[in-house]
CSV table of C-alpha atoms in Angstrom, one decimal:
chain,number,residue,atom,x,y,z
A,89,MET,CA,55.9,47.5,-23.6
A,90,PRO,CA,52.5,46.5,-22.7
A,91,THR,CA,51.4,45.2,-19.1
A,92,ILE,CA,50.0,41.8,-19.0
A,93,ILE,CA,47.5,41.1,-16.0
A,94,TYR,CA,46.6,37.4,-15.3
A,95,PRO,CA,43.8,37.1,-12.4
A,96,PRO,CA,44.2,34.5,-9.9
A,97,THR,CA,43.4,31.3,-11.3
A,98,ILE,CA,45.9,28.5,-10.8
A,99,ASP,CA,48.3,28.2,-8.1
A,100,TYR,CA,51.8,29.3,-9.2
A,101,GLY,CA,53.4,26.6,-7.3
A,102,TRP,CA,51.0,23.6,-7.8
A,103,LEU,CA,51.6,22.7,-11.6
A,104,TYR,CA,53.7,24.5,-13.7
A,105,GLN,CA,51.4,24.9,-16.7
A,106,ARG,CA,50.6,27.0,-19.8
A,107,PRO,CA,49.8,30.4,-17.9
A,108,GLN,CA,53.4,30.2,-16.1
A,109,GLN,CA,55.1,29.1,-19.1
A,110,LEU,CA,53.6,31.1,-21.9
A,111,LEU,CA,53.7,34.4,-19.6
A,112,LYS,CA,57.0,33.8,-18.5
A,113,GLU,CA,58.2,33.9,-22.3
A,114,MET,CA,56.1,37.1,-22.8
A,115,ALA,CA,57.9,38.6,-20.1
A,116,SER,CA,61.2,37.8,-21.9
A,117,LEU,CA,59.8,39.6,-24.9
A,118,GLY,CA,59.7,42.8,-22.9
A,119,TYR,CA,56.0,42.6,-21.6
A,120,LYS,CA,55.5,43.3,-18.2
A,121,VAL,CA,53.5,40.5,-16.7
A,122,ILE,CA,51.6,40.7,-13.3
A,123,TYR,CA,50.4,37.3,-12.5
A,124,TYR,CA,48.3,37.3,-9.4
A,125,ASN,CA,48.7,34.0,-7.5
A,126,ASN,CA,46.1,31.8,-6.2
A,127,GLU,CA,47.6,30.4,-3.1
A,128,ILE,CA,45.6,27.2,-2.4
A,129,TYR,CA,48.4,24.9,-2.0
A,130,CYS,CA,51.8,26.6,-2.0
A,131,LYS,CA,51.8,30.0,0.3
A,132,GLN,CA,53.8,32.7,-1.0
A,133,ARG,CA,56.5,34.3,1.2
A,134,HIS,CA,56.4,37.8,0.1
A,135,SER,CA,53.4,40.2,-1.5
A,136,ILE,CA,55.4,40.7,-4.3
A,137,MET,CA,58.1,38.6,-6.1
A,138,GLU,CA,60.1,39.2,-9.4
A,139,LEU,CA,60.6,35.6,-10.2
A,140,ASN,CA,62.1,36.5,-13.9
A,141,PRO,CA,62.9,40.1,-15.3
A,142,ASN,CA,59.6,41.8,-15.8
A,143,PHE,CA,57.4,38.9,-14.1
A,144,LEU,CA,55.8,39.7,-11.0
A,145,LEU,CA,54.3,37.0,-8.7
A,146,THR,CA,51.9,38.9,-6.7
A,147,LYS,CA,49.2,38.1,-4.0
A,148,SER,CA,45.8,38.3,-5.2
A,149,ASP,CA,45.0,41.6,-3.0
A,150,ILE,CA,47.5,43.8,-3.9
A,151,PRO,CA,46.2,46.8,-5.9
A,152,LEU,CA,47.2,47.7,-9.4
A,153,LYS,CA,48.7,51.0,-8.1
A,154,TYR,CA,51.4,49.5,-6.3
A,155,LEU,CA,52.5,47.6,-9.2
A,156,ARG,CA,53.9,50.4,-11.8
A,157,VAL,CA,51.6,49.1,-14.6
A,158,GLU,CA,52.4,50.3,-17.9
A,159,ARG,CA,50.2,50.9,-20.7
A,160,PRO,CA,48.7,49.6,-22.8
A,161,ILE,CA,47.2,47.0,-20.4
A,162,ILE,CA,46.3,43.6,-21.6
A,163,SER,CA,43.7,41.5,-19.4
A,164,TRP,CA,44.6,37.7,-20.1
A,165,ILE,CA,42.1,35.4,-19.0
A,166,SER,CA,42.2,31.6,-19.3
A,167,TYR,CA,39.2,30.8,-16.7
A,168,PRO,CA,35.9,31.6,-18.3
A,169,PRO,CA,34.3,32.7,-15.0
A,170,HIS,CA,36.6,35.5,-14.9
A,171,VAL,CA,34.5,37.2,-17.6
A,172,LYS,CA,33.4,39.1,-14.3
A,173,LEU,CA,36.7,40.8,-14.3
A,174,ALA,CA,37.0,41.6,-17.9
A,175,GLY,CA,37.2,45.5,-18.0
A,176,SER,CA,37.9,46.2,-14.7
A,177,TYR,CA,41.7,46.7,-15.1
A,178,GLY,CA,41.2,49.6,-17.5
A,179,GLU,CA,42.8,47.5,-20.2
A,180,GLU,CA,43.0,48.4,-23.8
A,181,LEU,CA,42.8,44.6,-24.9
A,182,ILE,CA,41.4,41.6,-23.7
A,183,VAL,CA,42.8,38.1,-24.4
A,184,PHE,CA,40.9,35.1,-23.9
A,185,ASP,CA,43.4,31.9,-23.6
A,186,ALA,CA,41.2,29.0,-24.3
A,187,ILE,CA,43.3,26.3,-22.5
A,188,ASP,CA,40.5,23.4,-22.0
A,189,ASP,CA,37.4,22.4,-23.4
A,190,ALA,CA,34.3,23.3,-21.5
A,191,SER,CA,33.2,19.9,-20.7
A,192,ASP,CA,33.1,16.9,-18.4
A,193,GLU,CA,35.4,17.9,-15.5
A,194,PHE,CA,35.2,21.5,-16.8
A,195,SER,CA,31.7,21.8,-17.5
A,196,SER,CA,30.9,24.4,-14.9
A,197,TRP,CA,32.7,26.7,-17.1
A,198,LYS,CA,30.1,26.3,-20.0
A,199,LYS,CA,27.7,29.0,-18.7
A,200,ASP,CA,30.6,31.7,-19.0
A,201,LEU,CA,32.4,30.4,-22.1
A,202,ASP,CA,30.3,32.6,-24.5
A,203,LYS,CA,30.3,35.6,-22.4
A,204,ILE,CA,34.1,35.8,-22.6
A,205,SER,CA,34.2,34.9,-26.0
A,206,LYS,CA,32.0,38.0,-27.0
A,207,LYS,CA,33.9,40.4,-24.5
A,208,ALA,CA,37.6,39.3,-25.7
A,209,ASP,CA,39.1,41.2,-28.4
A,210,ILE,CA,41.6,38.0,-29.3
A,211,ILE,CA,41.1,34.5,-28.7
A,212,PHE,CA,43.8,31.9,-28.6
A,213,THR,CA,43.1,28.4,-28.5
A,214,THR,CA,45.1,25.3,-27.6
A,215,ALA,CA,43.0,22.8,-29.7
A,216,LYS,CA,41.4,22.5,-32.9
A,217,LYS,CA,37.9,21.4,-31.2
A,218,MET,CA,38.0,24.9,-29.5
A,219,TYR,CA,39.3,26.8,-32.6
A,220,TYR,CA,36.4,25.6,-34.6
A,221,TYR,CA,33.9,26.5,-31.9
A,222,HIS,CA,34.9,30.0,-31.3
A,223,LYS,CA,35.5,30.6,-34.8
A,224,LYS,CA,31.8,30.3,-35.6
A,225,TYR,CA,31.2,33.5,-33.5
A,226,HIS,CA,34.3,35.6,-33.2
A,227,THR,CA,36.6,37.0,-36.1
A,228,SER,CA,40.1,37.3,-34.2
A,229,VAL,CA,40.8,33.5,-33.2
A,230,TYR,CA,44.4,31.8,-33.4
A,231,MET,CA,45.7,28.8,-32.8
A,232,CYS,CA,48.3,28.7,-30.5
A,233,PRO,CA,48.9,25.1,-28.9
A,234,ASN,CA,50.8,24.3,-25.9
A,235,GLY,CA,54.5,24.1,-26.2
A,236,ALA,CA,57.9,22.8,-24.5
A,237,ASP,CA,60.1,24.3,-21.9
A,238,TYR,CA,62.8,22.5,-24.3
A,239,GLN,CA,65.8,23.4,-22.4
A,240,HIS,CA,64.5,22.1,-19.1
A,241,PHE,CA,63.6,18.7,-20.4
A,242,ASN,CA,66.0,18.1,-23.0
A,243,ARG,CA,68.6,17.4,-20.4
A,244,ALA,CA,66.6,14.1,-20.0
A,245,LYS,CA,67.9,12.8,-23.3
A,246,ARG,CA,70.7,11.3,-21.5
A,247,LEU,CA,71.5,10.5,-17.9
A,248,PHE,CA,72.7,13.7,-16.2
A,249,ASP,CA,72.3,13.0,-12.6
A,250,ASP,CA,71.8,10.3,-9.8
A,251,ARG,CA,68.8,8.0,-9.9
A,252,PRO,CA,66.2,9.5,-7.4
A,253,LYS,CA,65.8,7.2,-4.6
A,254,ASP,CA,62.1,6.6,-4.9
A,255,LEU,CA,62.3,5.1,-8.3
A,256,PRO,CA,62.0,1.1,-8.4
A,257,LYS,CA,65.2,-0.5,-7.2
A,258,ASN,CA,65.0,-3.2,-9.8
A,259,VAL,CA,66.5,-3.0,-13.4
A,260,ASN,CA,63.1,-3.4,-15.3
A,261,PRO,CA,62.5,-0.8,-17.9
A,262,ILE,CA,60.5,2.1,-16.7
A,263,ILE,CA,57.1,3.0,-18.4
A,264,GLY,CA,56.5,6.5,-16.9
A,265,TYR,CA,53.7,9.5,-16.6
A,266,PHE,CA,53.9,12.8,-14.7
A,267,GLY,CA,51.1,15.5,-14.6
A,268,ALA,CA,47.8,15.7,-12.7
A,269,VAL,CA,46.6,12.3,-11.4
A,270,ALA,CA,42.8,12.9,-12.3
A,271,PRO,CA,39.6,11.3,-13.4
A,272,TRP,CA,40.6,11.5,-17.1
A,273,ILE,CA,43.2,8.9,-16.9
A,274,ASP,CA,42.0,5.8,-17.9
A,275,TRP,CA,42.7,3.7,-14.7
A,276,GLU,CA,41.3,0.4,-16.4
A,277,LEU,CA,43.9,0.7,-19.2
A,278,ILE,CA,46.7,1.3,-16.4
A,279,LYS,CA,45.3,-1.7,-14.6
A,280,TYR,CA,45.4,-3.8,-18.0
A,281,ILE,CA,48.9,-2.8,-19.1
A,282,SER,CA,50.6,-3.3,-15.7
A,283,THR,CA,48.9,-6.9,-15.2
A,284,LYS,CA,50.1,-7.7,-18.7
A,285,ASN,CA,53.6,-6.8,-18.1
A,286,PRO,CA,55.0,-7.9,-14.8
A,287,ASN,CA,58.4,-7.3,-16.0
A,288,LEU,CA,57.8,-3.6,-16.4
A,289,ASN,CA,57.6,-0.6,-13.8
A,290,PHE,CA,54.8,1.9,-14.0
A,291,VAL,CA,55.6,4.9,-12.4
A,292,ILE,CA,53.1,7.9,-12.1
A,293,ILE,CA,54.2,11.1,-10.5
A,294,GLY,CA,51.8,14.1,-9.9
A,295,PRO,CA,49.4,15.7,-7.5
A,296,LYS,CA,45.9,14.3,-7.2
A,297,TYR,CA,43.2,16.4,-8.8
A,298,GLY,CA,39.5,15.8,-8.4
A,299,SER,CA,37.6,12.8,-7.2
A,300,PHE,CA,38.5,9.5,-9.1
A,301,SER,CA,38.5,5.7,-8.3
A,302,GLY,CA,41.9,5.5,-9.6
A,303,THR,CA,43.9,3.0,-7.6
A,304,PHE,CA,47.7,2.2,-7.5
A,305,ASN,CA,47.4,-1.5,-6.5
A,306,GLY,CA,49.9,-3.7,-8.3
A,307,ASP,CA,53.4,-5.1,-7.7
A,308,ASN,CA,54.9,-3.2,-10.5
A,309,ILE,CA,52.9,0.2,-10.1
A,310,TYR,CA,54.6,2.9,-8.2
A,311,TYR,CA,52.9,6.3,-7.3
A,312,LEU,CA,55.5,8.7,-6.2
A,313,GLY,CA,53.3,11.7,-5.5
A,314,ARG,CA,53.9,15.2,-6.4
A,315,LYS,CA,57.2,16.4,-7.4
A,316,SER,CA,58.4,19.8,-7.9
A,317,TYR,CA,58.7,21.2,-11.7
A,318,LEU,CA,62.5,21.4,-11.0
A,319,GLU,CA,62.7,17.6,-10.3
A,320,LEU,CA,60.8,16.3,-13.1
A,321,PRO,CA,63.7,15.9,-15.6
A,322,ASN,CA,65.5,13.8,-12.7
A,323,TYR,CA,62.8,11.2,-13.2
A,324,LEU,CA,62.3,11.7,-16.9
A,325,GLN,CA,65.8,10.7,-17.7
A,326,TYR,CA,65.2,7.2,-16.3
A,327,PHE,CA,61.7,6.7,-18.2
A,328,ASP,CA,62.3,4.3,-21.1
A,329,VAL,CA,58.6,5.1,-22.5
A,330,CYS,CA,56.4,7.7,-21.7
A,331,LEU,CA,52.7,7.5,-21.2
A,332,LEU,CA,49.6,9.7,-22.3
A,333,PRO,CA,47.0,7.2,-21.1
A,334,PHE,CA,43.9,9.4,-21.1
A,335,LYS,CA,40.1,8.5,-21.7
A,336,ILE,CA,38.9,9.7,-24.9
A,337,THR,CA,36.2,12.3,-23.8
A,338,SER,CA,34.6,15.3,-24.9
A,339,MET,CA,37.2,17.4,-22.7
A,340,ILE,CA,40.3,15.3,-24.1
A,341,GLU,CA,39.2,15.7,-27.4
A,342,GLY,CA,39.9,19.3,-26.9
A,343,CYS,CA,43.2,18.5,-24.8
A,344,ASN,CA,46.3,19.4,-26.0
A,345,PRO,CA,48.8,18.1,-23.3
A,346,ILE,CA,51.7,19.9,-22.5
A,347,LYS,CA,53.6,16.7,-21.1
A,348,LEU,CA,53.7,15.6,-24.7
A,349,TYR,CA,56.1,18.4,-25.6
A,350,GLU,CA,57.9,17.9,-22.3
A,351,TYR,CA,58.3,14.1,-23.0
A,352,LEU,CA,59.4,14.5,-26.6
A,353,SER,CA,61.8,17.2,-25.6
A,354,SER,CA,63.8,14.4,-24.1
A,355,GLY,CA,63.7,12.1,-27.2
A,356,LYS,CA,61.8,9.4,-25.6
A,357,PRO,CA,59.0,7.4,-27.3
A,358,VAL,CA,55.5,8.4,-26.4
A,359,VAL,CA,52.6,6.0,-26.1
A,360,ALA,CA,49.1,7.8,-26.1
A,361,THR,CA,45.6,6.9,-26.4
A,362,ASN,CA,43.8,8.0,-29.6
A,363,MET,CA,43.4,11.6,-28.8
A,364,PRO,CA,42.9,14.2,-31.9
A,365,GLU,CA,45.7,16.7,-30.9
A,366,VAL,CA,48.6,13.8,-30.6
A,367,THR,CA,48.1,12.1,-33.9
A,368,ASN,CA,50.6,12.4,-36.7
A,369,ILE,CA,53.3,13.6,-34.4
A,370,PRO,CA,57.0,12.0,-34.9
A,371,GLY,CA,57.7,9.2,-32.3
A,372,VAL,CA,54.3,9.0,-30.6
A,373,TYR,CA,52.7,5.6,-30.9
A,374,ILE,CA,48.7,5.5,-30.7
A,375,GLY,CA,47.0,2.9,-29.1
A,376,LYS,CA,43.7,2.1,-30.3
A,377,GLY,CA,42.1,-0.2,-27.3
A,378,LYS,CA,43.9,-1.7,-24.6
A,379,GLU,CA,45.3,-4.4,-26.4
A,380,ASP,CA,46.8,-2.1,-29.1
A,381,PHE,CA,47.8,0.3,-26.4
A,382,ASN,CA,49.9,-2.8,-25.0
A,383,THR,CA,51.2,-3.6,-28.3
A,384,LYS,CA,52.4,-0.1,-28.8
A,385,ILE,CA,54.3,0.0,-25.4
A,386,LYS,CA,56.3,-3.3,-26.7
A,387,GLU,CA,56.8,-1.8,-29.9
A,388,SER,CA,58.1,1.6,-28.4
A,389,LEU,CA,60.7,-0.3,-26.0
A,390,LYS,CA,62.2,-2.1,-29.0
A,391,GLU,CA,62.7,1.2,-31.0
A,392,ARG,CA,63.5,3.4,-28.2
A,393,PHE,CA,67.1,3.7,-29.0
A,394,ASN,CA,66.4,4.5,-32.9
A,395,LEU,CA,68.5,7.5,-33.3
A,396,LYS,CA,66.7,8.9,-36.2
A,397,ASP,CA,63.6,8.7,-34.1
A,398,ILE,CA,65.1,10.0,-31.0
A,399,ASN,CA,66.1,13.1,-33.2
A,400,ASN,CA,62.6,13.6,-34.9
A,401,ARG,CA,61.1,13.8,-31.3
A,402,ILE,CA,63.8,16.3,-29.9
A,403,ASN,CA,63.5,18.4,-33.1
A,404,TYR,CA,59.8,18.7,-33.0
A,405,ALA,CA,59.5,19.9,-29.4
A,406,LYS,CA,62.2,22.5,-30.0
A,407,LYS,CA,60.1,23.9,-32.9
A,408,ASN,CA,57.2,23.9,-30.6
A,409,SER,CA,58.9,25.7,-27.7
A,410,TRP,CA,57.0,28.3,-25.7
A,411,GLU,CA,59.4,30.7,-26.7
A,412,ASN,CA,58.1,30.2,-30.3
A,413,ARG,CA,54.5,30.2,-29.1
A,414,ALA,CA,55.2,33.6,-27.1
A,415,LYS,CA,56.6,35.1,-30.4
A,416,TYR,CA,53.4,34.1,-32.4
A,417,ALA,CA,51.2,35.4,-29.7
A,418,HIS,CA,53.3,38.7,-29.5
A,419,SER,CA,52.8,39.2,-33.4
A,420,VAL,CA,49.0,38.7,-33.0
A,421,ILE,CA,49.0,41.3,-30.4
A,422,LYS,CA,51.2,43.8,-31.9
A,423,GLY,CA,49.0,43.5,-35.2
A,424,TYR,CA,45.9,44.1,-33.4
A,425,LEU,CA,47.2,47.0,-31.0
A,426,LYS,CA,48.6,48.6,-34.4
A,427,ALA,CA,45.2,48.5,-36.0
A,428,LYS,CA,43.9,50.6,-32.7
A,429,ASN,CA,46.6,53.0,-33.5
A,430,ILE,CA,48.7,51.9,-30.5
A,431,THR,CA,52.4,51.0,-31.3
A,432,ILE,CA,54.5,48.7,-29.2
A,433,ASP,CA,58.0,47.3,-30.1
């Protein structure tokens, strides 16, 4: 099977996101994955670590000759400035995985976006906005949205472990968020809904990213900091409602949030702002403005035990698992290589 090389982009241990999830599943399909780690926050203990069968977590300075690379080689790029690395691995195939829109917080990517688009053989996009952009210039563009680590988060559909000690001690319902604590969160909205609902706990979990003016002032707002990926279901099991409180910006219009699928795996209701990629999904309440968002929180609390809605959410997440995303990516890659007379299983 082919070797996938992922250049150092995201620190493997900081936030467990699409590159780790999708490439882990590609490894389970038989690909050899070499994930070059960008050790910004979490130092790697060994130079080369096999985290899963066929999945190597490798320090960024380890030459390929020590990694028993098998051909064909696929360069998998998700960070447009890495266009400078395209072709440097002697690869037969270049995949550009367009994860986020190159605007707002990611506007620095814009200057390299069209360059990597031209160099790539295949482009996967997570959102329709990016799909239509690249489709204008490239013939091999495929929608491959984010997905769910379904088994990991489905445990949270019922209480399975002790309540984490840093959750609020009162018995009020928990309105929860986990993910990057970043400028694209609508902090004015958080302030509004927390003030309007003193009888609810608003729990925010995640590492801080970038510079922003968000504060966690409020008797019913609890910022618990970063938690490991393994811990997240322990907190999700105690959420009553999950939040996607993002500003509607150019970047967010091209955002397909991973946490949406993770929330839905547990069957919990989700209240989101009016993001294009989350409309018309079972069990997702869309708040159009502050007052409507607040109303949707109240509605979702009343309906959170509706068994039909719970099952619809869980089934949607299961259908949109990372396993299924990897199978789709494999089918696209296999077809492309076959056209070049390269056969893989």
